[in-house]
Amino acid sequence: MSRKLTKRAASRQAEQLQASVIAAETLPLLPATPLLWRILPIAALLLITFIALYPTLYGIYIWDDDQWLTRNPLILEPGLFHHIWFSPTASPHYYPLVFTSYWLECRLFHGLGSWGSDGLLRGFAYHLDNLILHMIAACLVYLILHRLKLPGGKLGAWLSALIFAVHPTSVESVAWIAERKNCLGGVFFFASLYFALKCFHIFPDTSPPGAPHGNAGLWRSNWPTYLLALLLFIASMLSKTTACVVGPVLLLMIWWRRGRISLRDILWTLPFFLIAALMGGFTTYLESQHVGATGPEFAFSFLQRFLIAGSALWFYIWKLFVPYPVMQIYPRFDITAGQPVTNPLYYLAPIAFLALLATLFFLRKKISRGPLTAMLFFAGVLAPALGFINFYTMLYTFVADHYQYYACLGVIVLAVESILLLLKKISTHIPTATDPNAPARFLRLTTSLLWGGILLALVLLTNRVGQLYADGEALWKFNIDHNPACFMIRSCLAATRLTSRPLQVQAAIEALKEAVECDPNDWRAYHGLGMIYLTSNQPELGMSYLLKADKLMPEFVRNRRLKILQLTNAAILDSASQKDQFFSPYFLLGRYYEDNSQYDKAIEQYAIDIDPQHNPNNFAAYLRIGICYQAKEDYPTAIKWYRQTIAHYPNYAQAWWQLGISLMATQNPTEAADALNKAKLLDPLMVEREINRAKAAQHNQPHQ
């Protein structure tokens, strides 16, 4: 029996060696220069990836890019950097490495980008960095697969990495600036995985001949590598917590390579599990309590979540093989919390996937453990985004391309290796009587034609998808054509129209009204309509929509609005009209009256806003009341309100500045100088900003 097993193992090794040799023969003939052989595949990978994805460099800001970057005070204001790391609820998610990268780029590139000829703001540098990070991740994928020495050899590793890089489903992660968390997290994720696999001797060339896997003596020289892998894992978790699967992936790869998992392996991977549990649990808490993934809409039963997961798995597999249409927001499965699921296909999906895993498990000795490992990697890495844990986007979709950014590798590698093996099998049936080299030539020809055609199709389709992100109107209309019932798409279309130059006001109103028709509870649409009418000199109509939005607004939005007002210099925030989402309807209406010199009406609205029943901690409203009295030349009352503002918020630079101005008007130069110096100490750019504001106000006055 042991002799048969030995022969079977020897035969399998011979087949793998032959497959590697034949696969290597399909590569173009090159000079036998080791350095060239190392550089050329990576150079080709980078070049083709850039060609496929270069249209994303000219993309616009979309969807929630405003919350992550363009309207995020933590990024725009240099003095708030520490809140990125030490105020977890001040940002949409606690991904400090991502926000730090934005903060650095905003300083390095002197802003957010430039306006295109079509009147849309484009962040070329931010898109370029996303693309560079994605290409680095693809190179790491190639390095890992090449070191694993799969049957497909270097060709299989290169094809898998390239398909990962240029697949149309990767466009969303590269073109969407807010998905920097995927690209940056991907670099750390694959780098951590690479060093962990090296440390655990999963790479065949890292184990000394005859040394048992997991030998304790081998670990003594691996401490630096192990710690580096752990630090990179933490960095990946600080970029996106879906990287929490590194621990399970390590155990899976150990089982694939050795056929068993020892207690020592579990103990060495335990830190990865502990860190994942800690940081993943915190992200789950934020998603529920801060992002808003809670309430009756998310009260799915376990059976419903099981059905969602099974359907999502097959959806992602289908999308990898048939990548059209590639959309920003896919239609939501017909599964509603609290309602029975009647479509039998939803029950069939998870059963079929489990049956697939069971089949691969029982065939593991015949076809090797590789296929089962690939599918377990795919399902395991996707697990955090399959619906077992609530995430906010479940309100309008259960799937998204960026959710399978890491996981798709399992299916891609399995498909590439299977096709290479199939071509090799076919080539063995080519007659050799007249030409002994016929099988090799057939294999080279079919490999070149097949993979050339597949890669060309993927590059062209990816290029086309990338072009959509350069035109917001085209992007969202494409999504509407394939998902007409989604309210979020129409809200995003309206936002694009409202951020263009010139503004497409009427077209935005139409899109927002269509969003309300799709979902009468879409508070964003009501808020957008209210702001449009308010700025169009229709305060009563605008206020009615704003109050409707405020009534429907989730509690997590209110909490984050209050947090932002507490952390930031609210006067700076207030001076930027685009940041209206941080203020209540009463405050916004007060600003409207103030801008139109109706100071008594403005004071009335601000007073409502700071009423204990509404928003008593809105220090910006205290300041605006003082400014209104100052505009009415009632300086003593203005000073009273400024002092009241400072009593609530001592570091409010704008309040100190306005206090100094009013004290000067009341002939109190000593106290005025102290207040102005305090303002400049808190905000060194205060003087420059106030001078620019005064010049702008003077410039906007009508000529006498």
GROMACS .gro file of C-alpha atoms in nm, residues 12-185:
model
  174
   12ARG     CA    1   0.211   1.351  -0.937
   13GLN     CA    2   0.543   1.529  -0.889
   14ALA     CA    3   0.649   1.423  -1.238
   15GLU     CA    4   0.325   1.559  -1.385
   16GLN     CA    5   0.370   1.890  -1.203
   17LEU     CA    6   0.730   1.918  -1.322
   18GLN     CA    7   0.626   1.840  -1.679
   19ALA     CA    8   0.346   2.095  -1.663
   20SER     CA    9   0.588   2.361  -1.540
   21VAL     CA   10   0.834   2.282  -1.818
   22ILE     CA   11   0.566   2.291  -2.089
   23ALA     CA   12   0.419   2.614  -1.946
   24ALA     CA   13   0.763   2.774  -1.947
   25GLU     CA   14   0.807   2.671  -2.309
   26THR     CA   15   0.500   2.874  -2.402
   27LEU     CA   16   0.678   3.194  -2.301
   28PRO     CA   17   0.858   3.385  -2.576
   29LEU     CA   18   1.223   3.287  -2.622
   30LEU     CA   19   1.450   3.534  -2.444
   31PRO     CA   20   1.820   3.556  -2.369
   32ALA     CA   21   1.906   3.350  -2.064
   33THR     CA   22   1.967   3.654  -1.844
   34PRO     CA   23   1.836   3.597  -1.490
   35LEU     CA   24   1.778   3.969  -1.425
   36LEU     CA   25   1.583   4.007  -1.749
   37TRP     CA   26   1.368   3.704  -1.668
   38ARG     CA   27   1.281   3.866  -1.335
   39ILE     CA   28   1.213   4.215  -1.461
   40LEU     CA   29   1.030   4.146  -1.787
   41PRO     CA   30   0.715   3.979  -1.643
   42ILE     CA   31   0.672   4.256  -1.386
   43ALA     CA   32   0.733   4.528  -1.644
   44ALA     CA   33   0.478   4.371  -1.879
   45LEU     CA   34   0.231   4.338  -1.591
   46LEU     CA   35   0.267   4.705  -1.501
   47LEU     CA   36   0.246   4.825  -1.859
   48ILE     CA   37  -0.066   4.628  -1.949
   49THR     CA   38  -0.235   4.727  -1.622
   50PHE     CA   39  -0.164   5.094  -1.688
   51ILE     CA   40  -0.300   5.068  -2.045
   52ALA     CA   41  -0.618   4.905  -1.919
   53LEU     CA   42  -0.684   5.148  -1.635
   54TYR     CA   43  -0.538   5.480  -1.749
   55PRO     CA   44  -0.887   5.629  -1.821
   56THR     CA   45  -0.950   5.621  -1.445
   57LEU     CA   46  -0.688   5.896  -1.407
   58TYR     CA   47  -0.937   6.142  -1.553
   59GLY     CA   48  -1.222   6.035  -1.328
   60ILE     CA   49  -1.437   6.269  -1.124
   61TYR     CA   50  -1.532   6.261  -0.759
   62ILE     CA   51  -1.837   6.040  -0.710
   63TRP     CA   52  -2.080   5.916  -0.448
   64ASP     CA   53  -1.927   5.947  -0.098
   65ASP     CA   54  -1.595   6.095  -0.207
   66ASP     CA   55  -1.722   6.412  -0.043
   67GLN     CA   56  -1.745   6.251   0.302
   68TRP     CA   57  -1.407   6.086   0.262
   69LEU     CA   58  -1.217   6.373   0.102
   70THR     CA   59  -1.368   6.676  -0.070
   71ARG     CA   60  -1.590   6.786   0.223
   72ASN     CA   61  -1.405   6.617   0.504
   73PRO     CA   62  -1.283   6.886   0.748
   74LEU     CA   63  -1.028   6.645   0.893
   75ILE     CA   64  -0.856   6.640   0.555
   76LEU     CA   65  -0.907   7.001   0.450
   77GLU     CA   66  -0.806   7.166   0.777
   78PRO     CA   67  -0.438   7.103   0.864
   79GLY     CA   68  -0.489   7.152   1.236
   80LEU     CA   69  -0.728   6.858   1.266
   81PHE     CA   70  -0.490   6.582   1.158
   82HIS     CA   71  -0.471   6.421   1.503
   83HIS     CA   72  -0.847   6.356   1.496
   84ILE     CA   73  -0.788   6.114   1.206
   85TRP     CA   74  -0.612   5.882   1.450
   86PHE     CA   75  -0.766   5.967   1.786
   87SER     CA   76  -1.134   6.047   1.705
   88PRO     CA   77  -1.271   5.729   1.547
   89THR     CA   78  -1.626   5.864   1.509
   90ALA     CA   79  -1.518   6.182   1.330
   91SER     CA   80  -1.479   5.994   0.998
   92PRO     CA   81  -1.714   5.764   0.806
   93HIS     CA   82  -1.496   5.467   0.911
   94TYR     CA   83  -1.191   5.430   1.128
   95TYR     CA   84  -0.933   5.374   0.853
   96PRO     CA   85  -0.662   5.619   0.965
   97LEU     CA   86  -0.398   5.513   0.711
   98VAL     CA   87  -0.639   5.590   0.426
   99PHE     CA   88  -0.729   5.932   0.566
  100THR     CA   89  -0.363   6.003   0.638
  101SER     CA   90  -0.283   5.938   0.272
  102TYR     CA   91  -0.557   6.185   0.171
  103TRP     CA   92  -0.427   6.441   0.419
  104LEU     CA   93  -0.072   6.416   0.283
  105GLU     CA   94  -0.188   6.433  -0.079
  106CYS     CA   95  -0.405   6.736  -0.009
  107ARG     CA   96  -0.096   6.918   0.119
  108LEU     CA   97   0.136   6.781  -0.148
  109PHE     CA   98  -0.096   6.855  -0.439
  110HIS     CA   99  -0.220   7.187  -0.295
  111GLY     CA  100  -0.586   7.098  -0.299
  112LEU     CA  101  -0.835   6.855  -0.443
  113GLY     CA  102  -0.762   6.873  -0.815
  114SER     CA  103  -0.864   7.083  -1.112
  115TRP     CA  104  -1.182   7.162  -1.299
  116GLY     CA  105  -1.221   6.987  -1.632
  117SER     CA  106  -1.353   7.145  -1.950
  118ASP     CA  107  -1.692   6.987  -1.874
  119GLY     CA  108  -1.712   7.173  -1.543
  120LEU     CA  109  -1.650   6.873  -1.316
  121LEU     CA  110  -1.381   6.855  -1.048
  122ARG     CA  111  -1.120   6.590  -1.115
  123GLY     CA  112  -0.861   6.457  -0.874
  124PHE     CA  113  -0.593   6.335  -1.114
  125ALA     CA  114  -0.326   6.287  -0.848
  126TYR     CA  115  -0.557   6.093  -0.615
  127HIS     CA  116  -0.659   5.864  -0.901
  128LEU     CA  117  -0.295   5.818  -0.999
  129ASP     CA  118  -0.206   5.710  -0.648
  130ASN     CA  119  -0.493   5.461  -0.649
  131LEU     CA  120  -0.366   5.314  -0.975
  132ILE     CA  121  -0.007   5.294  -0.849
  133LEU     CA  122  -0.120   5.114  -0.534
  134HIS     CA  123  -0.328   4.872  -0.742
  135MET     CA  124  -0.030   4.794  -0.965
  136ILE     CA  125   0.190   4.731  -0.660
  137ALA     CA  126  -0.075   4.492  -0.526
  138ALA     CA  127  -0.078   4.308  -0.860
  139CYS     CA  128   0.301   4.270  -0.850
  140LEU     CA  129   0.277   4.125  -0.499
  141VAL     CA  130   0.015   3.879  -0.623
  142TYR     CA  131   0.251   3.770  -0.900
  143LEU     CA  132   0.538   3.733  -0.655
  144ILE     CA  133   0.328   3.519  -0.418
  145LEU     CA  134   0.194   3.291  -0.692
  146HIS     CA  135   0.536   3.256  -0.852
  147ARG     CA  136   0.694   3.159  -0.519
  148LEU     CA  137   0.417   2.903  -0.456
  149LYS     CA  138   0.533   2.718  -0.770
  150LEU     CA  139   0.188   2.613  -0.887
  151PRO     CA  140   0.162   2.363  -1.176
  152GLY     CA  141   0.114   2.648  -1.424
  153GLY     CA  142   0.459   2.779  -1.338
  154LYS     CA  143   0.565   3.136  -1.405
  155LEU     CA  144   0.314   3.170  -1.688
  156GLY     CA  145   0.024   3.072  -1.465
  157ALA     CA  146   0.136   3.312  -1.192
  158TRP     CA  147   0.176   3.596  -1.440
  159LEU     CA  148  -0.162   3.536  -1.608
  160SER     CA  149  -0.343   3.516  -1.274
  161ALA     CA  150  -0.186   3.838  -1.148
  162LEU     CA  151  -0.256   4.016  -1.475
  163ILE     CA  152  -0.621   3.909  -1.486
  164PHE     CA  153  -0.657   4.026  -1.126
  165ALA     CA  154  -0.509   4.361  -1.228
  166VAL     CA  155  -0.705   4.425  -1.550
  167HIS     CA  156  -1.038   4.257  -1.476
  168PRO     CA  157  -1.329   4.500  -1.516
  169THR     CA  158  -1.444   4.436  -1.159
  170SER     CA  159  -1.121   4.598  -1.036
  171VAL     CA  160  -1.209   4.932  -1.196
  172GLU     CA  161  -1.437   5.036  -0.911
  173SER     CA  162  -1.160   5.002  -0.652
  174VAL     CA  163  -0.920   5.209  -0.864
  175ALA     CA  164  -1.153   5.474  -1.007
  176TRP     CA  165  -1.346   5.543  -0.686
  177ILE     CA  166  -1.125   5.757  -0.463
  178ALA     CA  167  -1.313   5.651  -0.151
  179GLU     CA  168  -1.210   5.293  -0.230
  180ARG     CA  169  -0.848   5.385  -0.164
  181LYS     CA  170  -0.903   5.155   0.132
  182ASN     CA  171  -0.905   4.859  -0.110
  183CYS     CA  172  -0.593   4.961  -0.302
  184LEU     CA  173  -0.390   5.068   0.001
  185GLY     CA  174  -0.520   4.781   0.211
   0.00000   0.00000   0.00000
